[in-house]
PDB file of C-alpha atoms and ligand atoms in Angstrom:
ATOM      1  CA  MET F   1     -26.829  -4.716  -5.197  1.00 60.00           C
ATOM      2  CA  SER F   2     -23.220  -5.335  -4.397  1.00 76.00           C
ATOM      3  CA  ASN F   3     -20.785  -7.386  -1.992  1.00 96.00           C
ATOM      4  CA  ILE F   4     -18.456  -5.236  -0.004  1.00 98.00           C
ATOM      5  CA  ILE F   5     -15.306  -6.214   0.279  1.00 98.00           C
ATOM      6  CA  SER F   6     -14.353  -5.189   3.967  1.00 98.00           C
ATOM      7  CA  GLY F   7     -10.541  -4.431   4.311  1.00 98.00           C
ATOM      8  CA  LYS F   8     -11.239  -4.126   8.027  1.00 98.00           C
ATOM      9  CA  VAL F   9     -12.430  -7.691   8.629  1.00 98.00           C
ATOM     10  CA  LEU F  10      -9.846  -9.123   5.663  1.00 98.00           C
ATOM     11  CA  SER F  11      -6.764  -6.984   7.048  1.00 98.00           C
ATOM     12  CA  LYS F  12      -7.934  -8.543  10.538  1.00 98.00           C
ATOM     13  CA  GLU F  13      -7.339 -11.962   8.820  1.00 98.00           C
ATOM     14  CA  ILE F  14      -4.092 -11.714   7.362  1.00 98.00           C
ATOM     15  CA  ARG F  15      -3.035  -9.691  11.163  1.00 98.00           C
ATOM     16  CA  GLU F  16      -3.788 -12.754  12.677  1.00 98.00           C
ATOM     17  CA  GLU F  17      -2.152 -15.126  10.644  1.00 98.00           C
ATOM     18  CA  VAL F  18       1.087 -12.582  10.760  1.00 98.00           C
ATOM     19  CA  LYS F  19       0.731 -12.815  14.563  1.00 98.00           C
ATOM     20  CA  VAL F  20       1.059 -16.648  14.222  1.00 98.00           C
ATOM     21  CA  GLN F  21       3.713 -16.091  12.008  1.00 98.00           C
ATOM     22  CA  VAL F  22       5.682 -14.281  14.255  1.00 98.00           C
ATOM     23  CA  GLU F  23       5.384 -16.680  17.376  1.00 98.00           C
ATOM     24  CA  GLY F  24       7.275 -18.815  15.074  1.00 98.00           C
ATOM     25  CA  LEU F  25       9.761 -16.626  14.262  1.00 98.00           C
ATOM     26  CA  LYS F  26      10.250 -15.598  17.920  1.00 98.00           C
ATOM     27  CA  GLU F  27      11.274 -19.486  18.549  1.00 98.00           C
ATOM     28  CA  LYS F  28      13.206 -20.207  15.621  1.00 98.00           C
ATOM     29  CA  PHE F  29      15.624 -17.091  15.324  1.00 98.00           C
ATOM     30  CA  ASN F  30      14.707 -15.937  19.191  1.00 97.00           C
ATOM     31  CA  LYS F  31      13.743 -12.118  17.537  1.00 97.00           C
ATOM     32  CA  VAL F  32      11.085 -10.387  16.334  1.00 98.00           C
ATOM     33  CA  PRO F  33      10.596  -8.193  12.955  1.00 98.00           C
ATOM     34  CA  HIS F  34      11.364  -4.614  14.160  1.00 98.00           C
ATOM     35  CA  LEU F  35       9.941  -2.042  12.088  1.00 98.00           C
ATOM     36  CA  VAL F  36      11.176   1.672  11.825  1.00 98.00           C
ATOM     37  CA  VAL F  37       8.918   4.343  10.775  1.00 98.00           C
ATOM     38  CA  ILE F  38      10.116   7.839  10.385  1.00 98.00           C
ATOM     39  CA  LEU F  39       7.740  10.598  10.186  1.00 98.00           C
ATOM     40  CA  VAL F  40       9.224  13.885   9.043  1.00 98.00           C
ATOM     41  CA  GLY F  41       6.553  16.900  10.099  1.00 98.00           C
ATOM     42  CA  ASP F  42       3.006  16.876  11.842  1.00 96.00           C
ATOM     43  CA  ASP F  43       0.659  16.386   9.218  1.00 96.00           C
ATOM     44  CA  PRO F  44      -2.041  14.796  11.011  1.00 95.00           C
ATOM     45  CA  ALA F  45      -3.006  12.434   8.562  1.00 94.00           C
ATOM     46  CA  SER F  46       0.205  11.090   7.799  1.00 97.00           C
ATOM     47  CA  LEU F  47       0.423  11.022  12.141  1.00 97.00           C
ATOM     48  CA  SER F  48      -2.388   8.837  12.469  1.00 96.00           C
ATOM     49  CA  TYR F  49      -1.480   6.458   9.569  1.00 97.00           C
ATOM     50  CA  VAL F  50       1.998   6.335  10.864  1.00 98.00           C
ATOM     51  CA  THR F  51       0.326   5.824  14.444  1.00 98.00           C
ATOM     52  CA  ALA F  52      -2.111   2.927  13.018  1.00 98.00           C
ATOM     53  CA  LYS F  53       1.058   1.299  11.433  1.00 98.00           C
ATOM     54  CA  GLU F  54       3.143   0.926  14.770  1.00 98.00           C
ATOM     55  CA  ARG F  55      -0.600  -0.210  16.602  1.00 98.00           C
ATOM     56  CA  ALA F  56      -0.539  -3.234  14.186  1.00 98.00           C
ATOM     57  CA  CYS F  57       2.828  -3.889  14.055  1.00 98.00           C
ATOM     58  CA  LEU F  58       2.914  -4.147  18.410  1.00 98.00           C
ATOM     59  CA  ARG F  59      -0.175  -6.341  17.909  1.00 98.00           C
ATOM     60  CA  ALA F  60       1.386  -9.041  15.697  1.00 98.00           C
ATOM     61  CA  GLY F  61       3.920  -8.828  18.265  1.00 98.00           C
ATOM     62  CA  MET F  62       6.717  -7.508  16.233  1.00 98.00           C
ATOM     63  CA  LYS F  63       9.053  -4.355  17.334  1.00 98.00           C
ATOM     64  CA  SER F  64       8.113  -1.108  15.909  1.00 98.00           C
ATOM     65  CA  THR F  65      10.021   2.067  16.441  1.00 98.00           C
ATOM     66  CA  LEU F  66       8.634   5.508  15.611  1.00 98.00           C
ATOM     67  CA  ILE F  67      10.829   8.265  14.964  1.00 98.00           C
ATOM     68  CA  ARG F  68       9.574  11.588  14.271  1.00 98.00           C
ATOM     69  CA  LYS F  69      11.704  14.597  13.079  1.00 98.00           C
ATOM     70  CA  ASP F  70      10.575  18.407  12.598  1.00 98.00           C
ATOM     71  CA  ASP F  71      10.050  19.284   9.428  1.00 97.00           C
ATOM     72  CA  SER F  72      13.133  21.801   9.487  1.00 98.00           C
ATOM     73  CA  ILE F  73      15.348  18.438   9.038  1.00 98.00           C
ATOM     74  CA  THR F  74      17.827  18.354   6.252  1.00 98.00           C
ATOM     75  CA  GLU F  75      17.856  16.234   3.477  1.00 98.00           C
ATOM     76  CA  GLU F  76      21.748  15.099   4.546  1.00 98.00           C
ATOM     77  CA  ALA F  77      20.632  14.812   8.154  1.00 98.00           C
ATOM     78  CA  LEU F  78      17.807  12.503   7.175  1.00 98.00           C
ATOM     79  CA  LEU F  79      20.038  10.536   4.797  1.00 98.00           C
ATOM     80  CA  ALA F  80      22.172   9.746   7.366  1.00 98.00           C
ATOM     81  CA  LEU F  81      19.648   8.712   9.404  1.00 98.00           C
ATOM     82  CA  ILE F  82      18.665   6.191   6.935  1.00 98.00           C
ATOM     83  CA  HIS F  83      22.069   4.728   6.660  1.00 98.00           C
ATOM     84  CA  GLU F  84      22.714   4.294  10.325  1.00 98.00           C
ATOM     85  CA  LEU F  85      19.244   2.288  10.013  1.00 98.00           C
ATOM     86  CA  ASN F  86      20.539   0.620   7.195  1.00 98.00           C
ATOM     87  CA  GLU F  87      23.313  -0.847   9.062  1.00 98.00           C
ATOM     88  CA  ASP F  88      21.517  -1.426  12.570  1.00 98.00           C
ATOM     89  CA  PRO F  89      21.446  -5.102  12.426  1.00 97.00           C
ATOM     90  CA  ASP F  90      18.383  -4.936  15.084  1.00 97.00           C
ATOM     91  CA  VAL F  91      16.641  -3.280  12.138  1.00 98.00           C
ATOM     92  CA  HIS F  92      14.131  -5.186   9.369  1.00 98.00           C
ATOM     93  CA  GLY F  93      12.037  -2.412   8.075  1.00 98.00           C
ATOM     94  CA  ILE F  94      12.632   1.115   6.899  1.00 98.00           C
ATOM     95  CA  LEU F  95       9.715   3.361   6.109  1.00 98.00           C
ATOM     96  CA  VAL F  96       9.709   7.025   5.398  1.00 98.00           C
ATOM     97  CA  GLN F  97       6.433   8.318   5.471  1.00 98.00           C
ATOM     98  CA  LEU F  98       5.715  10.191   2.523  1.00 97.00           C
ATOM     99  CA  PRO F  99       4.886  12.689   1.627  1.00 96.00           C
ATOM    100  CA  VAL F 100       8.319  14.478   2.725  1.00 98.00           C
ATOM    101  CA  PRO F 101       8.641  18.413   3.059  1.00 98.00           C
ATOM    102  CA  LYS F 102       9.497  20.042   0.011  1.00 97.00           C
ATOM    103  CA  HIS F 103      13.413  20.872   0.346  1.00 98.00           C
ATOM    104  CA  ILE F 104      13.910  16.825   0.490  1.00 98.00           C
ATOM    105  CA  ASP F 105      14.161  15.069  -2.903  1.00 98.00           C
ATOM    106  CA  ASP F 106      11.693  11.776  -2.049  1.00 97.00           C
ATOM    107  CA  ASN F 107      13.680  10.005  -4.975  1.00 98.00           C
ATOM    108  CA  LYS F 108      16.851  10.166  -2.930  1.00 98.00           C
ATOM    109  CA  VAL F 109      15.061   9.345   0.150  1.00 98.00           C
ATOM    110  CA  ILE F 110      13.486   5.951  -1.449  1.00 98.00           C
ATOM    111  CA  ASN F 111      17.071   5.293  -2.811  1.00 98.00           C
ATOM    112  CA  ALA F 112      18.852   5.380  -0.265  1.00 98.00           C
ATOM    113  CA  ILE F 113      16.865   2.430   1.576  1.00 98.00           C
ATOM    114  CA  LYS F 114      18.998  -0.772   1.441  1.00 97.00           C
ATOM    115  CA  LYS F 115      16.624  -2.933  -0.432  1.00 97.00           C
ATOM    116  CA  GLU F 116      16.679  -5.999   2.084  1.00 97.00           C
ATOM    117  CA  LYS F 117      14.907  -3.256   4.428  1.00 98.00           C
ATOM    118  CA  ASP F 118      12.670  -1.684   2.032  1.00 98.00           C
ATOM    119  CA  VAL F 119       9.061  -2.584   3.605  1.00 98.00           C
ATOM    120  CA  ASP F 120       7.590  -0.228   0.904  1.00 98.00           C
ATOM    121  CA  GLY F 121       8.779  -1.828  -2.144  1.00 98.00           C
ATOM    122  CA  PHE F 122       9.553   1.652  -3.484  1.00 98.00           C
ATOM    123  CA  HIS F 123      13.262   1.108  -3.924  1.00 98.00           C
ATOM    124  CA  PRO F 124      13.973   0.616  -7.610  1.00 97.00           C
ATOM    125  CA  LEU F 125      15.307  -2.461  -7.590  1.00 97.00           C
ATOM    126  CA  ASN F 126      12.021  -3.793  -5.953  1.00 97.00           C
ATOM    127  CA  VAL F 127      10.177  -1.778  -8.540  1.00 97.00           C
ATOM    128  CA  ALA F 128      12.499  -3.162 -10.967  1.00 97.00           C
ATOM    129  CA  ALA F 129      11.542  -6.859  -9.458  1.00 94.00           C
ATOM    130  CA  VAL F 130       7.958  -6.192  -9.560  1.00 91.00           C
ATOM    131  CA  HIS F 131       8.151  -5.256 -13.115  1.00 93.00           C
ATOM    132  CA  LEU F 132       9.995  -8.213 -14.042  1.00 94.00           C
ATOM    133  CA  GLY F 133       7.813 -10.613 -12.582  1.00 87.00           C
ATOM    134  CA  GLN F 134      10.635 -11.432 -10.264  1.00 91.00           C
ATOM    135  CA  GLU F 135      10.521 -12.133  -6.670  1.00 91.00           C
ATOM    136  CA  GLY F 136      10.722  -8.664  -4.681  1.00 94.00           C
ATOM    137  CA  ILE F 137       8.668  -6.397  -1.909  1.00 97.00           C
ATOM    138  CA  LEU F 138       5.740  -5.570  -3.150  1.00 97.00           C
ATOM    139  CA  PRO F 139       4.154  -1.893  -2.524  1.00 98.00           C
ATOM    140  CA  ALA F 140       1.434  -2.202   0.296  1.00 98.00           C
ATOM    141  CA  THR F 141      -1.290  -0.845  -1.131  1.00 98.00           C
ATOM    142  CA  PRO F 142      -1.152  -2.598  -4.505  1.00 98.00           C
ATOM    143  CA  LYS F 143      -0.482  -5.633  -2.728  1.00 98.00           C
ATOM    144  CA  GLY F 144      -3.664  -4.918  -0.404  1.00 98.00           C
ATOM    145  CA  ILE F 145      -5.578  -4.723  -3.428  1.00 98.00           C
ATOM    146  CA  MET F 146      -4.553  -7.869  -4.938  1.00 98.00           C
ATOM    147  CA  THR F 147      -5.479  -9.444  -1.951  1.00 98.00           C
ATOM    148  CA  MET F 148      -9.087  -8.220  -1.985  1.00 98.00           C
ATOM    149  CA  LEU F 149      -9.391  -9.254  -5.614  1.00 98.00           C
ATOM    150  CA  LYS F 150      -8.191 -12.578  -4.997  1.00 98.00           C
ATOM    151  CA  SER F 151     -10.309 -12.871  -1.822  1.00 97.00           C
ATOM    152  CA  THR F 152     -13.704 -12.060  -4.189  1.00 97.00           C
ATOM    153  CA  ASN F 153     -12.696 -15.625  -5.976  1.00 97.00           C
ATOM    154  CA  THR F 154     -13.510 -14.067  -9.567  1.00 97.00           C
ATOM    155  CA  GLU F 155     -11.080 -15.208 -11.753  1.00 98.00           C
ATOM    156  CA  ILE F 156      -8.569 -11.730 -12.985  1.00 98.00           C
ATOM    157  CA  LYS F 157      -7.261 -13.674 -16.137  1.00 98.00           C
ATOM    158  CA  GLY F 158      -8.792 -12.162 -19.030  1.00 98.00           C
ATOM    159  CA  LYS F 159     -10.903  -9.282 -17.535  1.00 98.00           C
ATOM    160  CA  GLN F 160     -10.414  -5.838 -18.685  1.00 98.00           C
ATOM    161  CA  ALA F 161      -8.760  -4.107 -15.754  1.00 99.00           C
ATOM    162  CA  LEU F 162      -9.162  -0.060 -15.360  1.00 99.00           C
ATOM    163  CA  VAL F 163      -6.462   1.375 -13.578  1.00 98.00           C
ATOM    164  CA  ILE F 164      -7.133   5.388 -12.902  1.00 98.00           C
ATOM    165  CA  GLY F 165      -3.774   7.021 -11.445  1.00 98.00           C
ATOM    166  CA  ARG F 166      -0.483   6.483 -12.903  1.00 98.00           C
ATOM    167  CA  SER F 167       1.441   7.385  -9.493  1.00 97.00           C
ATOM    168  CA  ASN F 168       4.737   4.880  -8.411  1.00 96.00           C
ATOM    169  CA  ILE F 169       3.111   3.942  -5.047  1.00 95.00           C
ATOM    170  CA  VAL F 170      -0.173   2.611  -6.318  1.00 98.00           C
ATOM    171  CA  GLY F 171      -1.211   3.175 -10.208  1.00 98.00           C
ATOM    172  CA  LYS F 172       1.625   1.367 -12.292  1.00 97.00           C
ATOM    173  CA  PRO F 173       2.042  -1.281  -9.563  1.00 97.00           C
ATOM    174  CA  ALA F 174      -1.393  -2.169  -9.610  1.00 98.00           C
ATOM    175  CA  ALA F 175      -1.162  -1.899 -13.194  1.00 98.00           C
ATOM    176  CA  MET F 176       2.066  -4.592 -13.555  1.00 97.00           C
ATOM    177  CA  LEU F 177       0.556  -6.850 -10.717  1.00 97.00           C
ATOM    178  CA  LEU F 178      -3.067  -7.043 -12.563  1.00 98.00           C
ATOM    179  CA  LEU F 179      -0.857  -7.726 -15.801  1.00 97.00           C
ATOM    180  CA  LYS F 180       1.059 -10.385 -14.116  1.00 96.00           C
ATOM    181  CA  GLU F 181      -2.638 -12.231 -13.086  1.00 97.00           C
ATOM    182  CA  HIS F 182      -3.288 -11.816 -17.081  1.00 98.00           C
ATOM    183  CA  ALA F 183      -5.616  -8.865 -16.914  1.00 98.00           C
ATOM    184  CA  THR F 184      -6.038  -6.829 -20.206  1.00 98.00           C
ATOM    185  CA  VAL F 185      -4.876  -3.573 -18.259  1.00 98.00           C
ATOM    186  CA  THR F 186      -5.668   0.198 -19.374  1.00 98.00           C
ATOM    187  CA  ILE F 187      -3.973   2.842 -17.517  1.00 98.00           C
ATOM    188  CA  ALA F 188      -5.804   6.223 -17.369  1.00 98.00           C
ATOM    189  CA  HIS F 189      -4.972   9.415 -15.922  1.00 97.00           C
ATOM    190  CA  SER F 190      -5.758  13.229 -15.492  1.00 93.00           C
ATOM    191  CA  ARG F 191      -5.431  13.823 -19.314  1.00 96.00           C
ATOM    192  CA  THR F 192      -7.375  10.560 -20.313  1.00 97.00           C
ATOM    193  CA  THR F 193      -9.543  12.055 -22.299  1.00 98.00           C
ATOM    194  CA  ASN F 194     -12.046   8.970 -22.970  1.00 98.00           C
ATOM    195  CA  MET F 195     -12.795   7.878 -19.273  1.00 98.00           C
ATOM    196  CA  LYS F 196     -16.215   7.238 -19.399  1.00 98.00           C
ATOM    197  CA  GLU F 197     -15.699   4.910 -22.609  1.00 98.00           C
ATOM    198  CA  LEU F 198     -13.021   2.952 -20.908  1.00 98.00           C
ATOM    199  CA  ALA F 199     -14.615   2.756 -17.552  1.00 98.00           C
ATOM    200  CA  LEU F 200     -17.605   1.283 -19.139  1.00 98.00           C
ATOM    201  CA  LYS F 201     -15.957  -1.679 -20.523  1.00 98.00           C
ATOM    202  CA  ALA F 202     -13.889  -2.493 -17.105  1.00 98.00           C
ATOM    203  CA  ASP F 203     -14.723  -5.554 -15.144  1.00 98.00           C
ATOM    204  CA  ILE F 204     -12.295  -4.159 -12.736  1.00 99.00           C
ATOM    205  CA  ILE F 205     -11.800  -0.463 -11.754  1.00 99.00           C
ATOM    206  CA  VAL F 206      -8.897   0.673  -9.586  1.00 99.00           C
ATOM    207  CA  ALA F 207      -9.285   4.320  -8.781  1.00 98.00           C
ATOM    208  CA  ALA F 208      -6.441   6.109  -7.128  1.00 98.00           C
ATOM    209  CA  VAL F 209      -6.757   9.671  -8.598  1.00 96.00           C
ATOM    210  CA  GLY F 210      -7.674  11.436  -5.083  1.00 94.00           C
ATOM    211  CA  ARG F 211     -10.620  13.124  -6.119  1.00 96.00           C
ATOM    212  CA  ALA F 212     -13.822  12.616  -4.673  1.00 97.00           C
ATOM    213  CA  ASN F 213     -16.699  11.476  -6.975  1.00 95.00           C
ATOM    214  CA  MET F 214     -14.381  10.829  -9.624  1.00 97.00           C
ATOM    215  CA  VAL F 215     -16.250   7.496 -10.285  1.00 98.00           C
ATOM    216  CA  THR F 216     -19.921   7.747 -10.884  1.00 98.00           C
ATOM    217  CA  ALA F 217     -22.350   5.141 -11.663  1.00 98.00           C
ATOM    218  CA  ASP F 218     -22.919   6.049 -15.303  1.00 98.00           C
ATOM    219  CA  MET F 219     -19.634   5.028 -15.435  1.00 98.00           C
ATOM    220  CA  VAL F 220     -19.658   1.613 -14.125  1.00 98.00           C
ATOM    221  CA  LYS F 221     -20.226  -1.518 -15.866  1.00 98.00           C
ATOM    222  CA  GLU F 222     -23.351  -3.813 -14.408  1.00 98.00           C
ATOM    223  CA  GLY F 223     -21.028  -6.564 -12.557  1.00 98.00           C
ATOM    224  CA  ALA F 224     -18.041  -4.674 -12.293  1.00 98.00           C
ATOM    225  CA  ILE F 225     -15.667  -4.670  -8.982  1.00 98.00           C
ATOM    226  CA  ILE F 226     -14.479  -1.674  -8.246  1.00 98.00           C
ATOM    227  CA  ILE F 227     -11.469  -1.183  -6.007  1.00 98.00           C
ATOM    228  CA  ASP F 228     -11.947   3.017  -4.181  1.00 98.00           C
ATOM    229  CA  VAL F 229      -8.014   3.804  -3.336  1.00 98.00           C
ATOM    230  CA  GLY F 230      -9.306   6.880  -2.508  1.00 97.00           C
ATOM    231  CA  VAL F 231      -8.481   9.086   0.671  1.00 95.00           C
ATOM    232  CA  ASN F 232     -10.274  12.505   0.626  1.00 96.00           C
ATOM    233  CA  ARG F 233     -11.031  14.495   2.909  1.00 93.00           C
ATOM    234  CA  VAL F 234     -14.902  16.426   2.256  1.00 94.00           C
ATOM    235  CA  ASP F 235     -16.188  18.327   5.225  1.00 93.00           C
ATOM    236  CA  GLY F 236     -13.964  16.201   7.578  1.00 90.00           C
ATOM    237  CA  LYS F 237     -15.774  13.052   6.550  1.00 95.00           C
ATOM    238  CA  LEU F 238     -13.219  10.419   4.843  1.00 95.00           C
ATOM    239  CA  VAL F 239     -14.598   9.491   1.317  1.00 97.00           C
ATOM    240  CA  GLY F 240     -12.872   7.568  -1.577  1.00 98.00           C
ATOM    241  CA  ASP F 241     -12.916   8.563  -5.197  1.00 98.00           C
ATOM    242  CA  VAL F 242     -15.859   6.366  -6.479  1.00 98.00           C
ATOM    243  CA  ASP F 243     -19.633   7.736  -5.559  1.00 98.00           C
ATOM    244  CA  PHE F 244     -20.027   4.582  -3.242  1.00 98.00           C
ATOM    245  CA  ASP F 245     -23.987   5.082  -2.443  1.00 97.00           C
ATOM    246  CA  ALA F 246     -25.150   4.581  -6.351  1.00 98.00           C
ATOM    247  CA  VAL F 247     -22.125   2.344  -7.844  1.00 98.00           C
ATOM    248  CA  LYS F 248     -22.781  -0.055  -5.446  1.00 97.00           C
ATOM    249  CA  GLU F 249     -26.269  -0.792  -6.797  1.00 97.00           C
ATOM    250  CA  LYS F 250     -23.972  -1.689 -10.018  1.00 97.00           C
ATOM    251  CA  ALA F 251     -20.936  -3.587  -8.585  1.00 98.00           C
ATOM    252  CA  SER F 252     -20.447  -6.650  -7.952  1.00 98.00           C
ATOM    253  CA  PHE F 253     -18.299  -6.501  -5.711  1.00 98.00           C
ATOM    254  CA  ILE F 254     -16.668  -2.596  -3.962  1.00 98.00           C
ATOM    255  CA  THR F 255     -14.739  -1.707  -1.392  1.00 98.00           C
ATOM    256  CA  PRO F 256     -15.664   1.096   1.146  1.00 98.00           C
ATOM    257  CA  VAL F 257     -13.912   4.140   2.420  1.00 98.00           C
ATOM    258  CA  PRO F 258     -12.953   4.168   5.130  1.00 97.00           C
ATOM    259  CA  GLY F 259     -12.434   0.160   5.929  1.00 98.00           C
ATOM    260  CA  GLY F 260     -11.261  -0.526   2.458  1.00 98.00           C
ATOM    261  CA  VAL F 261      -7.717  -0.356   0.955  1.00 98.00           C
ATOM    262  CA  GLY F 262      -6.630   1.897   4.161  1.00 98.00           C
ATOM    263  CA  PRO F 263      -6.493  -1.088   6.254  1.00 98.00           C
ATOM    264  CA  MET F 264      -5.117  -3.768   3.493  1.00 98.00           C
ATOM    265  CA  THR F 265      -2.217  -1.091   3.089  1.00 98.00           C
ATOM    266  CA  ILE F 266      -1.297  -1.595   6.681  1.00 98.00           C
ATOM    267  CA  ALA F 267      -2.013  -5.312   6.823  1.00 98.00           C
ATOM    268  CA  SER F 268       0.369  -5.924   3.543  1.00 98.00           C
ATOM    269  CA  LEU F 269       2.925  -4.006   5.186  1.00 98.00           C
ATOM    270  CA  LEU F 270       3.111  -6.366   7.807  1.00 98.00           C
ATOM    271  CA  GLN F 271       3.260  -8.904   5.446  1.00 98.00           C
ATOM    272  CA  ASN F 272       6.319  -7.061   3.824  1.00 98.00           C
ATOM    273  CA  THR F 273       8.391  -6.564   7.401  1.00 98.00           C
ATOM    274  CA  VAL F 274       8.146 -10.475   7.379  1.00 98.00           C
ATOM    275  CA  GLU F 275       9.342 -10.630   4.374  1.00 98.00           C
ATOM    276  CA  CYS F 276      12.193  -8.413   5.117  1.00 98.00           C
ATOM    277  CA  PHE F 277      13.173  -9.880   8.463  1.00 98.00           C
ATOM    278  CA  LEU F 278      13.553 -13.607   6.369  1.00 98.00           C
ATOM    279  CA  MET F 279      15.924 -11.848   3.416  1.00 96.00           C
ATOM    280  CA  ILE F 280      17.829 -10.372   6.111  1.00 97.00           C
ATOM    281  CA  GLU F 281      17.678 -13.289   9.107  1.00 97.00           C
ATOM    282  CA  ASP F 282      17.243 -16.888   6.988  1.00 91.00           C
ATOM    283  CA  LYS F 283      20.545 -17.120   5.039  1.00 76.00           C
TER     284      LYS F 283
HETATM  285  N1  LIG R   4       6.264   5.460   2.456  1.00 87.49           N
HETATM  286  N2  LIG R   4       4.277   6.499   2.617  1.00 87.49           N
HETATM  287  C1  LIG R   4       4.988   5.632   2.725  1.00 87.49           C
HETATM  288  N3  LIG R   4       4.086   4.362   2.762  1.00 87.49           N
HETATM  289  C2  LIG R   4       3.171   4.329   2.348  1.00 87.49           C
HETATM  290  O1  LIG R   4       2.159   2.831   2.355  1.00 87.49           O
HETATM  291  C3  LIG R   4       2.148   5.231   2.834  1.00 87.49           C
HETATM  292  N4  LIG R   4       0.926   5.373   2.263  1.00 87.49           N
HETATM  293  C4  LIG R   4       0.281   6.451   1.815  1.00 87.49           C
HETATM  294  C5  LIG R   4       0.437   7.400   2.299  1.00 87.49           C
HETATM  295  N5  LIG R   4       2.005   7.761   2.244  1.00 87.49           N
HETATM  296  C6  LIG R   4       2.531   6.527   2.438  1.00 87.49           C
HETATM  297  C7  LIG R   4       0.146   4.938   3.491  1.00 87.49           C
HETATM  298  O2  LIG R   4       0.179   4.481   4.223  1.00 87.49           O
HETATM  299  C8  LIG R   4      -1.640   6.746   2.310  1.00 87.49           C
HETATM  300  N6  LIG R   4      -1.196   5.377   3.065  1.00 87.49           N
HETATM  301  C9  LIG R   4      -2.697   5.053   4.220  1.00 87.49           C
HETATM  302  C10 LIG R   4      -2.457   4.282   5.276  1.00 87.49           C
HETATM  303  C11 LIG R   4      -3.477   3.543   5.890  1.00 87.49           C
HETATM  304  C12 LIG R   4      -4.486   4.492   5.211  1.00 87.49           C
HETATM  305  C13 LIG R   4      -4.771   5.218   4.623  1.00 87.49           C
HETATM  306  C14 LIG R   4      -3.445   5.659   3.925  1.00 87.49           C
HETATM  307  C15 LIG R   4      -6.114   4.033   6.545  1.00 87.49           C
HETATM  308  O3  LIG R   4      -5.662   3.036   7.267  1.00 87.49           O
HETATM  309  N7  LIG R   4      -7.182   4.783   6.310  1.00 87.49           N
HETATM  310  C16 LIG R   4      -8.195   4.277   6.980  1.00 87.49           C
HETATM  311  C17 LIG R   4      -8.964   5.840   7.622  1.00 87.49           C
HETATM  312  C18 LIG R   4      -8.060   6.257   8.328  1.00 87.49           C
HETATM  313  C19 LIG R   4      -8.705   7.821   8.884  1.00 87.49           C
HETATM  314  O4  LIG R   4      -9.874   7.676   9.556  1.00 87.49           O
HETATM  315  O5  LIG R   4      -8.199   8.836   8.486  1.00 87.49           O
HETATM  316  C20 LIG R   4      -9.561   3.192   6.048  1.00 87.49           C
HETATM  317  O6  LIG R   4     -10.030   2.856   6.699  1.00 87.49           O
HETATM  318  O7  LIG R   4      -9.151   3.979   4.788  1.00 87.49           O
END
């Protein structure tokens, strides 16, 4: 039997904290953080995520602008828009929702955003900072994962952590953050041949592969902590990468989908927007 780490509850607490912080910023600077989200195309999942981001910003007392562009927009025009926002003193955070259409190079998009406005923490300079253990903007999903782990009050130091997935957005940065907390970190991925063996040794599993039911109960050590980053749609239903019902009988803590990592990603984004605001305004 396990405890469920509710991203819904935890993210609400964080959003309340941010709201109080924003009130203070408004007093001190006479302005509030402004996040600009760019959505290219009309993918329904992306639209629902950016809408949730916008709503969360507004509820926290921040300013939010959603710029929607047709998926026929050229790479050049998108980069020009980013450059314009980089120079706009009224904008503190810029986020281009991924994925972007194939004719646009996402690396160019990520590199174009000014480091101080990179609320996603995807810019190479922010990635390098995390890698070196220096101050920088942490990518929202791994940041949310670490907040969830810390909420369990279990020590991460010395634990065996298995990160399944090696994406730049989740797997790699999550591994770095776990390493920073002194876990012994293994990164597994689609070419890993001994997944079950590795999983059975893990005290912490972060599943970020994008395959429903990839982590089954027979792979999980009794008492392990399971963080499920998956967002898969199966017959119209949203499920994670973990066989939740079976795995929760073995895990000490487990995150649900929906209501787990997703809402934490949004709460962490708000925290990042405040951080960017301070980098720009508090000089
Ligand atoms: N640039 N692109 C950029 N930054 C990001 O941080 C993201 N990501 C990922 C996709 N592309 C991105 C997100 O925002 C994934 N992601 C994200 C954010 C929030 C949620 C899911 C993915 C979320 O709130 N999920 C809800 C359910 C929503 C639903 O029902 O569809 C949940 O409870 O998990």
